[in-house]
Amino acid sequence: MASEAQGAETGGLEFHPMDQFNIESLFGGPIAWYTPTNAALWMGLAILAVIGLMVLTTTKRSVVPSRGQSVAELAYGFVYKMVEDVSGKDGVVYFPYIMTLFMFIVCANFLGLIPMSFTTTSHFAVTVVLAMAVFLTVTVLGFVKNGTKFLGLFWVSSAPLALRPILAIIEVISYFVRPVSHSIRLAGNVMAGHAVIKVFAGFAAIAVVSPIAIAGIVAMYALEILVSFIQAYVFTILTCVYLKDALHPSH
Amino acid sequence: MEGELAHIGAGLAAIGSGAAAIGVGNVAGNFLAGALRNPSAAASQTATLFIGIAFAEALGIFSFLVALLLMFAV
Amino acid sequence: MATDTQSAAEASGPGMPQLDFSTWGNQIFWLVITLVVIYLILSRVALPRIASVLAERQGTITNDIAAAEDLKAKAQEAEAAYDKALIDARAEAGRIVAETKAGIQADLDKAIATADTKIAAKAAEGEKVIAEIRAGALDNVKVVAKDTAKEIVAAMGGKADAKSITAAVTARMKG
């Protein structure tokens, strides 16, 4: 790909920042829709991580929590409070759904930070499905719960009458951009961080700048840990915001 | 030739990342200024802060994506 | 560069694996399975369990607080009862002291009175005895003086009659 020889003395600098996102069949052969791939493997590991974090730690059901159990309770309380605060009391019904999204994204993001691992959330296929699931759920829910009143979301009744059609167009566009930005934000952030780390790693091949490159990798890795969590948080909280719009469409 | 132009375009698109950085800094800085004026209201608005940062950052990610597309997919 | 990109693209689809739509079906398939499994795990096992633990803890804390309030009230009650008992005991002690004092005073007064009467009786008796003795002594002196005067008169050779001697002695003794 971007394999330009930087100079004769460096022996050619090889940048393959996107190779880490390649989907490969685990046992060779072509990739059909059912083939177990590295993506499937790391999604399975995400399931195991969720089980380990939320099920195995809480088997004792102790009133005074152990370390693992308090992590599980912290995650539970974090998402529960988010749903309750943002979506309101009637949004709590959808808490398991939102918790599923949050746990999957956060586990996949952090598993993707393990060196040599595969980051499932860096693929648009994954995030688009997640975002479309949220978008379709919210839209259907809005119409089921509120009927045609859900369209009031696009009709800004507090604006002057002359402006309302224009605002309605803007609102409709922004409504349909939601799944796009929702999915690209997550995948883009994760992909960008990983690609930048790979670029720094490519520079580490030059002995002179390798200390700087490695320091850069460390710094980017720390930032990626932050981004992994924040993107999961943002994805979840935006889901809550959309859910609030569906439940209470009035502006 | 086309490839070189695509790379130049990718570089131009990457400017958008810097613009998004300005936007994110704006959001965070204004939040901090507001939080220092009224610290008691700050805690309840952190969710809004993150939503604002997410929206600002998403546009930077779009430009980054355009850059990547120009680099690798065109 | 362009040829490079194209050869890479021919080797493994487009340059960005994310845009290789041939793998999307596979990823979506596994993603849906993953999400369903996580949803089932969370909604069937993990979330009810954590919710029950949290509820139980909340209940325990509430109970403990209630129990603590109870115990506090009891302690305050006990303190009040203790204070009351202390005050009662003090009053009782004061009463007993006063009573005892009064009893002792009465006994003392009685004893003093008895002693006074006894002393008065003894003193009267003594005075009587002294008076008797004194009277006895005067009579004796009178007899002795009469006898002595009679003897002296007789010795002088006179004849003294008893009447005049008695008169003379009485007169002298008065003088």
JSON list of N, CA and C in Angstrom, two decimals, chain C residues 93-125:
[
{"chain": "C", "resi": 93, "resn": "ALA", "atom": "N", "xyz": [-32.18, 8.54, 99.89]},
{"chain": "C", "resi": 93, "resn": "ALA", "atom": "CA", "xyz": [-31.08, 8.64, 100.84]},
{"chain": "C", "resi": 93, "resn": "ALA", "atom": "C", "xyz": [-31.26, 9.86, 101.72]},
{"chain": "C", "resi": 94, "resn": "GLY", "atom": "N", "xyz": [-31.63, 10.99, 101.10]},
{"chain": "C", "resi": 94, "resn": "GLY", "atom": "CA", "xyz": [-31.84, 12.21, 101.87]},
{"chain": "C", "resi": 94, "resn": "GLY", "atom": "C", "xyz": [-32.93, 12.01, 102.93]},
{"chain": "C", "resi": 95, "resn": "ARG", "atom": "N", "xyz": [-34.01, 11.35, 102.48]},
{"chain": "C", "resi": 95, "resn": "ARG", "atom": "CA", "xyz": [-35.12, 11.13, 103.40]},
{"chain": "C", "resi": 95, "resn": "ARG", "atom": "C", "xyz": [-34.65, 10.29, 104.61]},
{"chain": "C", "resi": 96, "resn": "ILE", "atom": "N", "xyz": [-33.89, 9.20, 104.26]},
{"chain": "C", "resi": 96, "resn": "ILE", "atom": "CA", "xyz": [-33.45, 8.31, 105.33]},
{"chain": "C", "resi": 96, "resn": "ILE", "atom": "C", "xyz": [-32.56, 9.06, 106.30]},
{"chain": "C", "resi": 97, "resn": "VAL", "atom": "N", "xyz": [-31.67, 9.88, 105.73]},
{"chain": "C", "resi": 97, "resn": "VAL", "atom": "CA", "xyz": [-30.76, 10.64, 106.59]},
{"chain": "C", "resi": 97, "resn": "VAL", "atom": "C", "xyz": [-31.57, 11.53, 107.54]},
{"chain": "C", "resi": 98, "resn": "ALA", "atom": "N", "xyz": [-32.56, 12.22, 106.95]},
{"chain": "C", "resi": 98, "resn": "ALA", "atom": "CA", "xyz": [-33.36, 13.14, 107.78]},
{"chain": "C", "resi": 98, "resn": "ALA", "atom": "C", "xyz": [-34.09, 12.37, 108.87]},
{"chain": "C", "resi": 99, "resn": "GLU", "atom": "N", "xyz": [-34.65, 11.22, 108.44]},
{"chain": "C", "resi": 99, "resn": "GLU", "atom": "CA", "xyz": [-35.42, 10.42, 109.40]},
{"chain": "C", "resi": 99, "resn": "GLU", "atom": "C", "xyz": [-34.55, 9.97, 110.57]},
{"chain": "C", "resi": 100, "resn": "THR", "atom": "N", "xyz": [-33.39, 9.44, 110.16]},
{"chain": "C", "resi": 100, "resn": "THR", "atom": "CA", "xyz": [-32.48, 8.94, 111.18]},
{"chain": "C", "resi": 100, "resn": "THR", "atom": "C", "xyz": [-32.08, 10.05, 112.13]},
{"chain": "C", "resi": 101, "resn": "LYS", "atom": "N", "xyz": [-31.80, 11.23, 111.50]},
{"chain": "C", "resi": 101, "resn": "LYS", "atom": "CA", "xyz": [-31.39, 12.37, 112.31]},
{"chain": "C", "resi": 101, "resn": "LYS", "atom": "C", "xyz": [-32.48, 12.70, 113.33]},
{"chain": "C", "resi": 102, "resn": "ALA", "atom": "N", "xyz": [-33.73, 12.73, 112.81]},
{"chain": "C", "resi": 102, "resn": "ALA", "atom": "CA", "xyz": [-34.85, 13.07, 113.71]},
{"chain": "C", "resi": 102, "resn": "ALA", "atom": "C", "xyz": [-34.98, 12.05, 114.83]},
{"chain": "C", "resi": 103, "resn": "GLY", "atom": "N", "xyz": [-34.84, 10.73, 114.44]},
{"chain": "C", "resi": 103, "resn": "GLY", "atom": "CA", "xyz": [-34.96, 9.66, 115.45]},
{"chain": "C", "resi": 103, "resn": "GLY", "atom": "C", "xyz": [-33.90, 9.82, 116.52]},
{"chain": "C", "resi": 104, "resn": "ILE", "atom": "N", "xyz": [-32.68, 10.04, 116.03]},
{"chain": "C", "resi": 104, "resn": "ILE", "atom": "CA", "xyz": [-31.59, 10.16, 117.00]},
{"chain": "C", "resi": 104, "resn": "ILE", "atom": "C", "xyz": [-31.83, 11.35, 117.92]},
{"chain": "C", "resi": 105, "resn": "GLN", "atom": "N", "xyz": [-32.30, 12.48, 117.28]},
{"chain": "C", "resi": 105, "resn": "GLN", "atom": "CA", "xyz": [-32.54, 13.69, 118.06]},
{"chain": "C", "resi": 105, "resn": "GLN", "atom": "C", "xyz": [-33.58, 13.40, 119.17]},
{"chain": "C", "resi": 106, "resn": "ALA", "atom": "N", "xyz": [-34.65, 12.69, 118.73]},
{"chain": "C", "resi": 106, "resn": "ALA", "atom": "CA", "xyz": [-35.71, 12.39, 119.70]},
{"chain": "C", "resi": 106, "resn": "ALA", "atom": "C", "xyz": [-35.15, 11.55, 120.85]},
{"chain": "C", "resi": 107, "resn": "ASP", "atom": "N", "xyz": [-34.39, 10.50, 120.45]},
{"chain": "C", "resi": 107, "resn": "ASP", "atom": "CA", "xyz": [-33.82, 9.63, 121.49]},
{"chain": "C", "resi": 107, "resn": "ASP", "atom": "C", "xyz": [-32.96, 10.44, 122.46]},
{"chain": "C", "resi": 108, "resn": "LEU", "atom": "N", "xyz": [-32.16, 11.31, 121.81]},
{"chain": "C", "resi": 108, "resn": "LEU", "atom": "CA", "xyz": [-31.24, 12.11, 122.61]},
{"chain": "C", "resi": 108, "resn": "LEU", "atom": "C", "xyz": [-32.01, 12.99, 123.59]},
{"chain": "C", "resi": 109, "resn": "ASP", "atom": "N", "xyz": [-33.06, 13.64, 123.04]},
{"chain": "C", "resi": 109, "resn": "ASP", "atom": "CA", "xyz": [-33.84, 14.53, 123.90]},
{"chain": "C", "resi": 109, "resn": "ASP", "atom": "C", "xyz": [-34.42, 13.77, 125.08]},
{"chain": "C", "resi": 110, "resn": "LYS", "atom": "N", "xyz": [-34.95, 12.57, 124.72]},
{"chain": "C", "resi": 110, "resn": "LYS", "atom": "CA", "xyz": [-35.57, 11.76, 125.77]},
{"chain": "C", "resi": 110, "resn": "LYS", "atom": "C", "xyz": [-34.52, 11.41, 126.84]},
{"chain": "C", "resi": 111, "resn": "ALA", "atom": "N", "xyz": [-33.37, 10.95, 126.32]},
{"chain": "C", "resi": 111, "resn": "ALA", "atom": "CA", "xyz": [-32.34, 10.54, 127.28]},
{"chain": "C", "resi": 111, "resn": "ALA", "atom": "C", "xyz": [-31.92, 11.71, 128.15]},
{"chain": "C", "resi": 112, "resn": "ILE", "atom": "N", "xyz": [-31.78, 12.90, 127.48]},
{"chain": "C", "resi": 112, "resn": "ILE", "atom": "CA", "xyz": [-31.36, 14.09, 128.25]},
{"chain": "C", "resi": 112, "resn": "ILE", "atom": "C", "xyz": [-32.41, 14.40, 129.31]},
{"chain": "C", "resi": 113, "resn": "ALA", "atom": "N", "xyz": [-33.68, 14.30, 128.87]},
{"chain": "C", "resi": 113, "resn": "ALA", "atom": "CA", "xyz": [-34.74, 14.61, 129.82]},
{"chain": "C", "resi": 113, "resn": "ALA", "atom": "C", "xyz": [-34.70, 13.66, 131.01]},
{"chain": "C", "resi": 114, "resn": "THR", "atom": "N", "xyz": [-34.56, 12.35, 130.71]},
{"chain": "C", "resi": 114, "resn": "THR", "atom": "CA", "xyz": [-34.50, 11.36, 131.79]},
{"chain": "C", "resi": 114, "resn": "THR", "atom": "C", "xyz": [-33.34, 11.67, 132.72]},
{"chain": "C", "resi": 115, "resn": "ALA", "atom": "N", "xyz": [-32.21, 11.93, 132.04]},
{"chain": "C", "resi": 115, "resn": "ALA", "atom": "CA", "xyz": [-31.05, 12.20, 132.87]},
{"chain": "C", "resi": 115, "resn": "ALA", "atom": "C", "xyz": [-31.28, 13.42, 133.74]},
{"chain": "C", "resi": 116, "resn": "ASP", "atom": "N", "xyz": [-31.91, 14.45, 133.14]},
{"chain": "C", "resi": 116, "resn": "ASP", "atom": "CA", "xyz": [-32.18, 15.67, 133.91]},
{"chain": "C", "resi": 116, "resn": "ASP", "atom": "C", "xyz": [-33.03, 15.37, 135.13]},
{"chain": "C", "resi": 117, "resn": "THR", "atom": "N", "xyz": [-34.13, 14.61, 134.93]},
{"chain": "C", "resi": 117, "resn": "THR", "atom": "CA", "xyz": [-35.01, 14.31, 136.07]},
{"chain": "C", "resi": 117, "resn": "THR", "atom": "C", "xyz": [-34.25, 13.52, 137.13]},
{"chain": "C", "resi": 118, "resn": "LYS", "atom": "N", "xyz": [-33.45, 12.57, 136.61]},
{"chain": "C", "resi": 118, "resn": "LYS", "atom": "CA", "xyz": [-32.69, 11.74, 137.57]},
{"chain": "C", "resi": 118, "resn": "LYS", "atom": "C", "xyz": [-31.76, 12.61, 138.38]},
{"chain": "C", "resi": 119, "resn": "ILE", "atom": "N", "xyz": [-31.07, 13.49, 137.61]},
{"chain": "C", "resi": 119, "resn": "ILE", "atom": "CA", "xyz": [-30.12, 14.36, 138.29]},
{"chain": "C", "resi": 119, "resn": "ILE", "atom": "C", "xyz": [-30.85, 15.23, 139.32]},
{"chain": "C", "resi": 120, "resn": "ALA", "atom": "N", "xyz": [-32.02, 15.75, 138.88]},
{"chain": "C", "resi": 120, "resn": "ALA", "atom": "CA", "xyz": [-32.78, 16.62, 139.78]},
{"chain": "C", "resi": 120, "resn": "ALA", "atom": "C", "xyz": [-33.18, 15.85, 141.05]},
{"chain": "C", "resi": 121, "resn": "ALA", "atom": "N", "xyz": [-33.62, 14.59, 140.83]},
{"chain": "C", "resi": 121, "resn": "ALA", "atom": "CA", "xyz": [-34.04, 13.78, 141.99]},
{"chain": "C", "resi": 121, "resn": "ALA", "atom": "C", "xyz": [-32.88, 13.56, 142.93]},
{"chain": "C", "resi": 122, "resn": "LYS", "atom": "N", "xyz": [-31.74, 13.18, 142.31]},
{"chain": "C", "resi": 122, "resn": "LYS", "atom": "CA", "xyz": [-30.55, 12.93, 143.14]},
{"chain": "C", "resi": 122, "resn": "LYS", "atom": "C", "xyz": [-30.18, 14.18, 143.93]},
{"chain": "C", "resi": 123, "resn": "ALA", "atom": "N", "xyz": [-30.20, 15.31, 143.21]},
{"chain": "C", "resi": 123, "resn": "ALA", "atom": "CA", "xyz": [-29.81, 16.57, 143.86]},
{"chain": "C", "resi": 123, "resn": "ALA", "atom": "C", "xyz": [-30.74, 16.88, 145.03]},
{"chain": "C", "resi": 124, "resn": "ALA", "atom": "N", "xyz": [-32.05, 16.66, 144.82]},
{"chain": "C", "resi": 124, "resn": "ALA", "atom": "CA", "xyz": [-33.02, 16.94, 145.87]},
{"chain": "C", "resi": 124, "resn": "ALA", "atom": "C", "xyz": [-32.76, 16.04, 147.06]},
{"chain": "C", "resi": 125, "resn": "GLU", "atom": "N", "xyz": [-32.50, 14.80, 146.75]},
{"chain": "C", "resi": 125, "resn": "GLU", "atom": "CA", "xyz": [-32.25, 13.83, 147.81]},
{"chain": "C", "resi": 125, "resn": "GLU", "atom": "C", "xyz": [-31.04, 14.26, 148.64]}
]
